[in-house]
Amino acid sequence: MEKFQTLRSGVVPLPIENVDTDQIIPARFLKATTREGFGANLFADWRYTADGQHKSDFVLNDARYQGHQILLAGKNFGCGSSREHAAWALYDAGFRVVISSYFADIFRGNALNTGLLPLQVSDEVLQGLFEVVAQDSQTALTVDLQAQTLTVPGWNEVIHFELDPYKKECLINGYDDIDFLISQEAAITAFEQQRSWVF
Amino acid sequence: MAKTLFDKIWDAHVVREVAGGLTVFYIDRHLIHEVTSPQAFDELTARGLTLRRPEQIVATADHNVPTRHQDQPIQDPLSRSQVDKLTENCAKFGVELYGLGHQYQGIVHVIGPELGITQPGLTMVCGDSHTSTHGAFGTIAFGIGTSQVTQVMASQCLLLDKPKRMRITLDGDLRPGVTAKDLILYVISQLGTGGATGYFVEYAGSAIRGLSMEGRMTVCNMSIEMGARGGLIAPDATTFEYVKDRRFAPQGENWDRAVAYWQTLYSDEDAVFDAELQFDASAIQPMITYGTNPGMGIPLSASIPVLNGGSEATSFDKSLRYMGFQPGESLLGKEINYVFIGSCTNSRIEDLRTVAAYVRGKQKAAHVEAIIVPGSKQVEQQAIAEGLDKVLAEAGFELREPGCSACLAMNDDKIPAGAYCVSTSNRNFEGRQGPGARTLLASPLVAAITAVEGRLVDITQYLN
């Protein structure tokens, strides 16, 4: 997993609530057996017509937002299927942060395991961010993971965000859970010897 | 100290607690399928690791398989390569595989229970969000991403934060025509698609206790559709009777010991939940969804709500535009093009019996294409043994071979753009059943009646 420390980037606004993982990456694109290449089909049905043309009214096809690495989305982002491919697709398309006022549980975990930061803010802050980006499509936000802050140009105060301290260390250092779990071998073996509920 | 059912099972599976409030949590059973496992096996190999407990893993091919001519090679090269990869990985790593052609093949959440792999008090995971289904047995079961699939493969554990506990109590006798699917669609319509995020839900009350295991599985299956990590129901005599004598159920003396333990799995009377909700089950009516998330459900005879502004307005309008519906209109009389009966929510023998009992001696409407996809080879064989296949065929329904099929349309079973499909599956997301497809979620009974009438009707006027 790549390290994540700080990011200063423009934003792609997607003011839709309950964006489900079938929209992020439709099931018919889940047939690959590797992790790479899902970005081309990110939001495929919103992004392309049936014959593969770019839909001009979808934000990812808007020239003003090209290269921006922060996705700003309505609440309950990532609901639905457990497919980690959704996080892989966002990452592969260049996103490093998704900001929303809350995330579906499985997506949040998948994002953290992919090196994509799910940054949760209040409903009011989310609304404010949509307004800032609507006024200036080139607004650049700064995310500082160590300080757990989001800096918005023109705002008097920085926004603090919450993140599990263990997950924060993992992201900053590019670690994942496997190394930690493997290191627990002795405890796991001891535990297995006393399982009394398996008949 | 008084404990909830969830806490009892959780506490029994804590290997150790680590700094920061996370738990090394032990997983008893791991189900895998062809879509979310290949990258996990590759990761394992890349790190020089292997499966810690291959005997605690069971694999099947379900998401991507055709539902016709399963005896022949899969036509779609990508689907074929994914299914082949599963076969290769299972052979290489020593995992039991119920692949295409095997007598136990089927949807992962149908075969676990029917083989007795799913048992009370266990922890189960699968790279599939509908793993919550197994909670019907008093099991902590939940869906995980592929990185977590790798973690369980390597360590038989996950690093988790403990979810909050919610209890949803449904008391009262069900009205005629109201089924488990209507109960859960109603609950989701009340909580919304994110209303239980962060919680593990216990379903309780007389309406839940009165359900068969198939019905309880339908309820727990859709827990994820309101954002819950999972759902579970305290095991009781109905549970024990279902599990007894199944292929991997405890036998003989072990059975008695198992039941003695399982009888301790309930929420203590004074256990405290982080959230409690109560609903009058006798007031619930047959349900249908009108929008593009499972929370957008109404009684079949009610009208689509009218929203007055708010942050949800943009998404709501987008959803109704996609569906071709207007705020405030009734769905009754709407013509339907497809009926899909299947998925891990409603493809068990009880569901097929419900449909067959209604359509016996009737004909589907000429313009409707009605597809029934059994949840497993065993369900298919049982349906044939009971003669349901003939009843369904005479009514114009096509009985296919097992798989996830048009629930997520990874295979060839797709609903065309713009067409309306009444579906017994679990998600009505945009494009879920094929690009542009319009899905209305409902019970198998509503689906059967809709297929015969060719349009949405007040089913209470049509009950046999």
XYZ file of C-alpha atoms in Angstrom:
663
model
C 0.000 0.000 0.000
C 1.261 3.505 -0.863
C 1.929 5.916 1.984
C -0.457 8.810 2.506
C 0.738 11.857 4.394
C -0.461 15.153 2.948
C -2.333 16.116 -0.180
C -3.138 19.447 -1.768
C -5.534 19.014 -4.609
C -8.580 20.259 -6.457
C -11.957 18.664 -5.910
C -14.472 16.750 -8.041
C -17.965 17.565 -6.694
C -20.601 14.810 -6.809
C -23.565 16.101 -4.797
C -25.497 12.816 -4.893
C -26.459 10.953 -1.710
C -26.301 7.183 -1.170
C -23.847 6.605 -4.022
C -23.700 2.803 -4.087
C -20.800 0.626 -5.150
C -22.761 -0.590 -8.201
C -22.500 3.003 -9.506
C -18.838 3.316 -8.553
C -18.012 0.122 -10.454
C -20.875 -1.830 -12.082
C -20.837 -5.604 -11.486
C -20.179 -6.465 -15.124
C -16.685 -4.957 -14.753
C -15.754 -7.193 -11.831
C -14.583 -10.088 -13.986
C -10.880 -9.264 -13.796
C -8.674 -11.436 -11.617
C -6.161 -8.673 -10.835
C -6.486 -5.346 -8.993
C -5.416 -3.057 -11.814
C -7.343 -1.167 -14.465
C -10.692 -0.614 -12.754
C -10.332 3.188 -13.034
C -11.337 3.163 -16.698
C -14.779 1.951 -15.646
C -15.192 4.142 -12.583
C -18.825 5.397 -12.580
C -19.142 3.755 -16.002
C -22.903 4.122 -16.421
C -22.877 7.786 -15.371
C -19.753 8.544 -17.356
C -20.350 6.813 -20.701
C -23.283 6.288 -23.063
C -24.263 2.752 -24.081
C -21.930 3.039 -27.091
C -18.989 4.245 -25.000
C -19.167 8.015 -25.660
C -18.425 10.409 -22.798
C -21.589 11.934 -21.319
C -20.971 15.697 -21.312
C -23.117 16.334 -18.229
C -21.171 14.065 -15.878
C -18.621 15.722 -13.651
C -15.749 13.320 -14.418
C -16.019 14.385 -18.064
C -15.876 18.093 -17.211
C -12.496 19.537 -18.233
C -12.482 21.890 -15.228
C -12.055 18.979 -12.806
C -9.452 16.899 -14.616
C -6.587 15.721 -12.445
C -8.339 16.544 -9.180
C -7.637 13.904 -6.545
C -10.346 14.636 -3.981
C -13.900 13.392 -4.544
C -16.572 15.343 -2.669
C -19.744 13.250 -2.386
C -23.167 13.299 -0.713
C -23.810 11.369 2.488
C -23.725 7.569 2.823
C -21.098 7.170 0.127
C -20.216 3.588 -0.832
C -23.335 1.775 0.328
C -24.274 -1.619 -1.078
C -21.942 -4.358 -2.211
C -18.721 -5.221 -0.363
C -16.685 -5.104 -3.593
C -13.269 -3.637 -2.798
C -13.082 -3.030 -6.537
C -14.975 0.230 -5.817
C -12.056 1.539 -3.771
C -9.567 0.165 -6.311
C -11.429 1.945 -9.152
C -11.357 5.299 -7.350
C -7.671 4.869 -6.533
C -6.809 3.719 -10.049
C -8.578 6.794 -11.461
C -6.280 8.986 -9.364
C -8.381 9.744 -6.290
C -6.618 9.703 -2.919
C -9.365 11.193 -0.707
C -13.165 10.939 -0.643
C -14.958 13.504 1.509
C -18.521 12.814 2.640
C -20.673 13.313 5.730
C -20.698 9.565 6.246
C -19.522 6.372 4.634
C -20.951 2.880 4.488
C -18.943 0.638 6.845
C -17.557 -1.881 4.378
C -16.535 0.802 1.886
C -14.742 2.745 4.616
C -12.721 -0.349 5.538
C -11.989 -1.195 1.916
C -10.835 2.369 1.206
C -8.450 2.331 4.167
C -7.071 -1.020 3.028
C -6.478 0.471 -0.442
C -4.697 3.638 0.703
C -7.689 5.854 -0.106
C -8.655 8.192 2.748
C -12.387 8.333 3.598
C -12.583 11.764 5.214
C -15.768 12.303 7.197
C -17.068 15.815 7.887
C -20.357 17.148 9.284
C -23.365 17.749 7.026
C -22.803 21.510 7.414
C -19.144 21.339 6.411
C -20.026 19.118 3.464
C -22.614 21.656 2.307
C -20.070 24.450 2.746
C -17.502 22.557 0.678
C -19.987 22.038 -2.157
C -20.657 25.807 -2.122
C -16.951 26.683 -2.181
C -16.320 24.377 -5.142
C -19.434 25.665 -6.938
C -18.000 29.193 -6.668
C -14.526 28.229 -7.813
C -13.974 24.915 -9.546
C -10.216 25.262 -8.995
C -10.431 25.463 -5.193
C -7.577 23.393 -3.761
C -8.027 21.733 -0.381
C -5.193 20.581 1.832
C -5.445 17.321 3.746
C -2.858 16.758 6.474
C -3.242 13.244 7.815
C -0.739 13.566 10.661
C -2.561 16.639 11.997
C -5.967 15.236 10.936
C -6.918 18.535 9.369
C -8.621 19.755 6.227
C -7.749 23.290 5.165
C -10.163 25.202 2.961
C -9.040 28.464 1.312
C -10.937 31.433 2.708
C -12.181 29.615 5.821
C -11.035 30.998 9.145
C -10.691 27.647 10.822
C -9.254 24.349 9.712
C -11.558 21.336 9.871
C -10.472 18.490 12.142
C -11.481 14.982 11.166
C -11.552 11.718 13.103
C -9.656 8.570 12.194
C -8.830 5.426 14.133
C -5.219 5.911 15.406
C -4.124 2.460 14.211
C -5.555 3.063 10.734
C -3.888 6.465 10.651
C -0.488 4.919 11.352
C -1.138 2.305 8.660
C -1.942 4.946 6.032
C 0.969 7.190 6.952
C 3.415 4.297 6.766
C 1.782 2.280 4.006
C 1.197 -0.723 6.296
C -1.783 -3.042 6.100
C -3.442 -5.390 8.607
C -1.900 -8.614 7.332
C 1.538 -8.049 8.830
C -0.015 -7.211 12.172
C -2.341 -10.237 12.142
C 0.485 -12.608 11.188
C 2.446 -11.285 14.169
C -0.399 -12.476 16.420
C 0.252 -16.129 15.532
C 0.923 -17.330 19.084
C -2.222 -15.730 20.478
C -4.319 -17.096 17.605
C -2.995 -20.628 18.082
C -3.656 -20.476 21.822
C -7.155 -19.226 21.105
C -7.889 -22.031 18.665
C -7.076 -24.650 21.278
C -9.880 -23.488 23.542
C -12.715 -23.119 21.018
C -15.509 -25.118 22.641
C -18.373 -24.094 20.358
C -17.284 -25.981 17.256
C -18.921 -29.397 17.295
C -23.388 -8.754 33.552
C -26.349 -8.985 31.197
C -25.283 -9.480 27.594
C -26.908 -9.201 24.205
C -26.836 -12.188 21.853
C -24.280 -10.331 19.757
C -22.028 -9.698 22.770
C -22.091 -13.354 23.799
C -20.838 -14.501 20.404
C -18.460 -11.557 19.995
C -16.841 -12.069 23.404
C -16.303 -15.760 22.662
C -14.312 -14.839 19.535
C -11.982 -12.172 20.909
C -8.426 -13.434 20.488
C -7.126 -10.279 22.110
C -7.815 -6.610 22.320
C -5.154 -4.269 21.017
C -4.424 -0.624 21.677
C -6.854 1.831 20.163
C -9.969 -0.246 20.792
C -9.449 -2.757 18.001
C -9.992 -6.479 18.449
C -8.226 -9.450 16.884
C -11.402 -11.346 16.075
C -11.483 -15.052 15.197
C -13.419 -16.338 12.186
C -14.802 -19.892 12.312
C -16.001 -20.281 8.726
C -14.949 -18.512 5.545
C -16.996 -18.767 2.357
C -15.407 -17.751 -0.920
C -16.556 -17.330 -4.525
C -14.995 -16.534 -7.877
C -15.360 -12.736 -7.935
C -13.769 -11.505 -4.708
C -11.181 -14.255 -4.116
C -8.675 -14.267 -7.044
C -6.831 -11.122 -5.934
C -6.745 -12.468 -2.368
C -5.091 -15.740 -3.438
C -2.583 -13.755 -5.527
C -1.772 -11.468 -2.609
C -1.215 -14.481 -0.403
C 1.198 -15.956 -2.928
C 2.976 -12.630 -3.479
C 3.685 -12.396 0.250
C 4.849 -15.978 0.515
C 1.923 -16.879 2.760
C -0.535 -19.740 2.630
C -3.972 -20.588 3.992
C -3.920 -20.910 7.751
C -6.971 -23.179 7.995
C -8.030 -24.446 4.564
C -10.517 -26.807 6.243
C -12.465 -23.766 7.498
C -13.017 -22.458 3.958
C -15.718 -23.545 1.506
C -15.864 -22.293 -2.076
C -18.540 -22.185 -4.754
C -19.014 -20.544 -8.151
C -22.154 -18.423 -8.184
C -21.856 -14.730 -9.160
C -20.635 -15.177 -12.662
C -22.088 -18.495 -13.825
C -24.614 -18.959 -16.636
C -28.049 -20.251 -15.634
C -28.503 -22.264 -18.803
C -26.399 -25.184 -20.053
C -24.132 -25.356 -17.021
C -22.880 -28.679 -18.336
C -21.180 -26.849 -21.215
C -18.136 -24.527 -21.110
C -18.947 -20.936 -20.102
C -19.229 -18.840 -23.271
C -18.090 -15.481 -21.866
C -14.259 -15.726 -21.790
C -13.869 -13.376 -18.812
C -16.451 -15.218 -16.729
C -14.895 -18.525 -17.695
C -11.422 -17.367 -16.725
C -12.661 -16.183 -13.323
C -14.427 -19.483 -12.605
C -11.375 -21.430 -13.852
C -9.142 -19.353 -11.597
C -11.278 -20.335 -8.598
C -10.981 -24.000 -9.543
C -7.194 -23.682 -9.901
C -6.795 -21.820 -6.618
C -8.957 -24.291 -4.687
C -6.953 -27.220 -6.066
C -3.632 -25.516 -5.349
C -4.506 -24.411 -1.805
C -6.617 -27.429 -0.794
C -10.012 -25.739 -0.463
C -13.285 -27.690 -0.736
C -15.003 -26.419 -3.904
C -18.617 -26.914 -4.892
C -18.152 -25.729 -8.452
C -20.341 -25.936 -11.527
C -21.783 -29.406 -11.932
C -21.332 -30.326 -8.267
C -24.467 -31.499 -6.470
C -23.919 -28.839 -3.767
C -23.169 -25.876 -6.085
C -25.258 -22.760 -5.590
C -25.395 -19.251 -4.211
C -22.928 -19.059 -1.352
C -25.579 -17.859 1.128
C -27.978 -20.615 0.137
C -25.551 -23.523 0.305
C -23.967 -22.597 3.666
C -27.228 -23.050 5.574
C -28.546 -25.973 3.552
C -25.333 -27.962 4.105
C -25.287 -27.228 7.836
C -22.033 -25.247 7.471
C -23.898 -22.337 9.049
C -24.516 -23.021 12.740
C -25.502 -20.947 15.779
C -22.728 -19.278 17.737
C -20.200 -19.266 14.893
C -18.513 -16.352 13.177
C -18.657 -16.381 9.387
C -17.364 -14.076 6.677
C -17.429 -13.930 2.898
C -16.351 -11.369 0.339
C -19.997 -10.531 -0.227
C -22.176 -8.056 1.638
C -25.130 -10.454 1.899
C -23.167 -12.696 4.253
C -25.503 -11.186 6.857
C -27.949 -13.911 5.696
C -26.292 -16.465 7.999
C -27.216 -14.349 11.023
C -30.632 -16.009 10.832
C -29.046 -18.904 12.754
C -27.696 -16.776 15.605
C -24.341 -16.357 13.895
C -22.133 -13.278 13.628
C -21.817 -13.144 9.852
C -20.802 -10.208 7.702
C -19.404 -9.229 4.341
C -15.771 -8.205 3.874
C -13.592 -6.725 1.142
C -10.900 -8.606 -0.720
C -8.044 -7.306 1.499
C -9.906 -8.775 4.457
C -10.434 -12.033 2.555
C -6.635 -12.204 2.345
C -6.337 -11.457 6.063
C -8.701 -14.277 7.019
C -6.946 -16.642 4.632
C -3.590 -15.827 6.211
C -4.522 -15.541 9.891
C -8.128 -16.763 10.324
C -8.682 -13.391 12.004
C -9.720 -9.814 11.292
C -8.821 -6.615 13.075
C -12.167 -5.037 13.933
C -13.734 -2.263 15.919
C -16.793 -3.487 17.784
C -20.051 -2.327 16.211
C -22.872 -0.822 18.254
C -25.882 -3.025 18.984
C -29.402 -2.318 17.776
C -32.523 -4.390 18.426
C -35.478 -4.230 16.069
C -38.585 -5.841 17.537
C -41.491 -6.815 15.306
C -44.539 -8.015 17.217
C -47.971 -8.992 15.933
C -49.608 -11.383 13.476
C -48.890 -10.891 9.792
C -51.745 -9.939 7.471
C -52.631 -12.278 4.603
C -50.130 -11.918 1.775
C -47.447 -10.373 4.012
C -44.138 -12.277 4.114
C -40.630 -11.986 5.562
C -39.619 -9.889 2.527
C -42.344 -7.347 3.276
C -41.187 -7.106 6.912
C -37.627 -6.278 5.970
C -38.572 -3.954 3.085
C -40.803 -2.123 5.562
C -38.045 -1.844 8.189
C -35.559 -0.554 5.592
C -38.125 1.976 4.335
C -38.385 3.295 7.901
C -34.644 3.447 8.641
C -33.412 4.452 5.200
C -30.473 3.027 3.327
C -27.904 4.232 5.888
C -30.042 4.149 9.046
C -28.243 1.244 10.711
C -24.680 2.145 9.663
C -22.280 1.236 12.457
C -24.710 -1.202 14.083
C -25.157 -4.938 14.254
C -28.910 -5.591 14.371
C -30.756 -8.249 16.360
C -34.264 -8.963 15.067
C -36.711 -10.033 17.762
C -40.419 -10.233 18.517
C -43.266 -12.622 17.800
C -43.372 -11.862 14.068
C -39.707 -12.880 13.741
C -40.058 -15.981 15.921
C -43.025 -17.029 13.776
C -40.918 -17.065 10.591
C -39.430 -20.194 9.041
C -35.629 -20.338 8.672
C -36.058 -19.330 5.026
C -38.007 -16.256 6.136
C -35.441 -15.390 8.795
C -32.675 -15.647 6.203
C -34.579 -13.203 3.958
C -34.787 -10.718 6.831
C -31.120 -10.999 7.894
C -29.984 -10.998 4.249
C -31.141 -7.419 3.716
C -29.622 -5.983 6.926
C -26.827 -4.492 4.839
C -29.407 -2.537 2.808
C -29.917 -0.196 5.779
C -26.164 -0.008 6.330
C -25.967 -2.532 9.206
C -22.769 -4.572 9.558
C -25.028 -7.582 9.916
C -28.226 -8.908 11.414
C -28.950 -11.875 13.642
C -31.778 -13.761 15.310
C -31.597 -15.848 18.489
C -31.639 -19.556 17.627
C -34.631 -21.573 18.811
C -36.413 -24.876 18.117
C -37.090 -23.764 14.519
C -33.338 -23.240 14.033
C -32.323 -26.548 15.597
C -34.867 -28.476 13.550
C -33.544 -26.884 10.341
C -29.883 -27.630 11.116
C -30.395 -31.200 12.388
C -29.108 -33.970 10.105
C -27.726 -31.612 7.467
C -24.495 -32.644 5.781
C -22.087 -30.827 8.136
C -24.345 -30.543 11.205
C -23.060 -31.995 14.479
C -24.036 -35.645 14.863
C -24.921 -37.944 17.801
C -23.491 -36.866 21.120
C -22.030 -33.735 19.539
C -25.516 -32.726 18.466
C -26.761 -32.807 22.063
C -23.777 -30.794 23.269
C -24.258 -28.320 20.440
C -27.946 -27.764 21.204
C -27.187 -27.332 24.895
C -24.751 -24.544 23.969
C -26.987 -23.002 21.320
C -29.794 -22.719 23.890
C -27.651 -20.215 25.807
C -27.529 -17.881 22.794
C -30.107 -15.182 23.408
C -30.080 -11.612 24.692
C -30.400 -11.543 28.462
C -33.584 -9.928 29.693
C -31.865 -6.808 31.021
C -29.253 -6.543 28.265
C -28.843 -2.980 27.034
C -28.758 -2.084 23.332
C -27.305 1.106 21.884
C -30.554 1.571 19.958
C -33.983 -0.071 20.166
C -36.780 0.129 17.596
C -40.214 -1.433 17.717
C -42.686 -1.957 14.912
C -46.221 -3.336 14.795
C -45.918 -6.201 12.324
C -49.703 -6.518 12.032
C -49.827 -3.085 10.377
C -47.297 -4.001 7.659
C -48.672 -4.444 4.145
C -47.227 -6.076 1.021
C -44.334 -3.832 -0.013
C -42.699 -2.661 -3.241
C -39.829 -0.295 -4.002
C -40.256 2.621 -6.404
C -36.756 4.130 -6.444
C -33.094 3.271 -6.776
C -32.171 2.231 -3.269
C -33.843 -0.385 -1.057
C -34.944 2.283 1.426
C -37.323 3.692 -1.185
C -40.157 1.294 -0.389
C -43.902 1.778 0.067
C -46.956 -0.459 0.565
C -48.027 -1.646 -2.882
C -51.314 0.215 -2.587
C -49.740 3.508 -1.403
C -48.460 6.397 -3.510
C -44.879 7.519 -4.148
C -44.033 10.230 -1.607
C -43.690 13.892 -2.506
C -40.519 15.498 -1.154
C -40.455 19.156 -0.180
C -36.855 20.243 -0.653
C -34.082 19.154 1.702
C -30.647 17.732 0.979
C -32.182 14.544 -0.388
C -34.186 16.267 -3.139
C -31.510 16.034 -5.855
C -30.973 12.318 -5.325
C -34.713 11.652 -5.032
C -35.487 13.462 -8.310
C -32.631 11.686 -10.075
C -33.958 8.380 -8.810
C -37.545 8.951 -9.979
C -36.326 10.188 -13.372
C -34.356 6.964 -13.757
C -37.411 4.894 -12.839
C -39.781 6.937 -15.037
C -42.112 7.637 -12.099
C -43.687 10.832 -10.753
C -43.835 11.954 -7.108
C -47.280 11.297 -5.641
C -48.389 8.712 -8.203
C -49.690 5.213 -7.468
C -47.848 2.207 -8.861
C -51.021 0.164 -9.250
C -51.698 -0.653 -12.885
C -48.095 -0.098 -14.015
C -47.163 -2.585 -16.704
C -44.236 -4.860 -15.861
C -41.964 -6.503 -18.477
C -39.892 -8.941 -16.420
C -40.287 -10.951 -13.252
C -37.136 -12.333 -11.628
C -37.468 -14.813 -8.798
C -34.103 -15.690 -7.331
C -31.007 -14.334 -5.472
C -29.646 -15.031 -1.992
C -32.684 -13.175 -0.638
C -35.442 -15.348 -2.116
C -34.401 -18.454 -4.039
C -34.953 -21.178 -1.462
C -37.407 -24.039 -1.708
C -40.038 -22.192 0.327
C -39.892 -19.301 -2.159
C -40.339 -21.656 -5.117
C -43.237 -23.375 -3.343
C -44.934 -20.011 -2.745
C -44.651 -19.107 -6.408
C -45.757 -22.545 -7.639
C -48.736 -22.618 -5.258
C -49.992 -19.320 -6.653
C -49.387 -19.939 -10.357
C -50.667 -23.531 -10.399
C -53.286 -23.677 -13.139
C -52.673 -20.033 -14.136
C -50.697 -18.458 -16.985
C -48.220 -15.605 -16.847
C -49.240 -12.548 -18.863
C -48.117 -12.865 -22.482
C -45.863 -9.780 -22.411
C -44.022 -10.780 -19.234
C -40.800 -12.765 -19.206
C -40.751 -14.735 -15.938
C -37.479 -16.291 -14.809
C -36.970 -18.443 -11.735
C -33.405 -19.158 -10.676
C -33.112 -21.620 -7.784
C -30.511 -20.819 -5.136
C -28.703 -24.135 -5.402
C -28.563 -27.542 -7.089
C -30.236 -28.964 -4.004
C -33.118 -26.466 -4.259
C -33.418 -27.260 -7.969
C -33.511 -31.018 -7.307
C -36.053 -30.587 -4.522
C -38.274 -28.471 -6.801
C -38.121 -31.188 -9.453
C -38.850 -33.914 -6.880
C -41.940 -32.003 -5.778
C -43.075 -31.450 -9.368
C -42.777 -27.674 -9.049
C -40.807 -27.529 -12.289
C -43.849 -28.764 -14.214
C -46.243 -26.384 -12.455
C -43.952 -23.463 -13.228
C -43.375 -24.524 -16.838
C -47.124 -24.909 -17.446
C -47.637 -21.372 -16.123
C -45.016 -20.070 -18.565
C -42.176 -19.571 -16.060
C -38.674 -20.592 -17.018
C -36.841 -22.560 -14.318
C -33.117 -21.980 -14.753
C -29.995 -23.472 -13.153
C -28.537 -22.043 -9.906
C -26.566 -18.819 -9.558
C -26.789 -15.145 -8.629
C -28.116 -14.413 -12.126
C -30.146 -11.239 -12.757
C -29.705 -10.000 -9.190
C -26.477 -8.371 -10.316
C -26.396 -9.318 -13.996
C -22.757 -10.345 -14.173
C -23.746 -13.202 -16.447
C -26.052 -13.062 -19.481
C -29.215 -12.680 -17.375
C -29.775 -8.965 -17.864
C -32.914 -6.828 -17.886
C -32.916 -4.509 -20.950
C -32.588 -0.725 -20.594
C -35.870 0.942 -19.699
C -37.698 -2.313 -18.911
C -39.457 -2.764 -15.567
C -38.606 -5.845 -13.528
C -40.330 -6.977 -10.353
C -37.498 -8.777 -8.624
C -37.229 -10.814 -5.429
C -33.583 -9.779 -5.082
C -32.106 -7.234 -2.697
C -30.964 -4.184 -4.642
C -32.723 -1.792 -6.977
C -29.667 0.362 -7.655
C -29.390 2.004 -11.070
C -28.194 -0.546 -13.599
C -28.011 -3.339 -11.040
C -29.917 -5.759 -13.290
C -28.318 -4.409 -16.459
C -27.561 -0.906 -17.780
C -30.776 1.146 -17.700
C -32.845 -1.643 -16.102
C -35.589 -0.535 -13.691
C -35.936 -2.789 -10.664
C -38.848 -2.984 -8.234
C -38.059 -5.139 -5.201
C -40.836 -7.320 -3.811
C -41.661 -10.680 -2.249
C -41.943 -13.908 -4.267
C -45.725 -13.773 -3.802
C -45.963 -10.227 -5.196
C -43.645 -11.290 -8.026
C -45.805 -14.328 -8.877
C -49.041 -12.330 -8.906
C -47.421 -9.565 -10.980
C -46.221 -12.120 -13.537
C -49.738 -13.467 -13.955
C -51.447 -10.060 -14.071
C -48.719 -8.388 -16.144
C -49.000 -5.229 -14.066
C -48.794 -4.138 -10.443
C -51.991 -4.885 -8.535
C -53.248 -4.735 -4.965
C -52.322 -8.348 -4.253
C -54.673 -8.651 -1.289
C -57.493 -8.951 -3.858
C -55.751 -11.846 -5.608
C -54.806 -14.254 -2.833
C -55.760 -17.892 -3.463
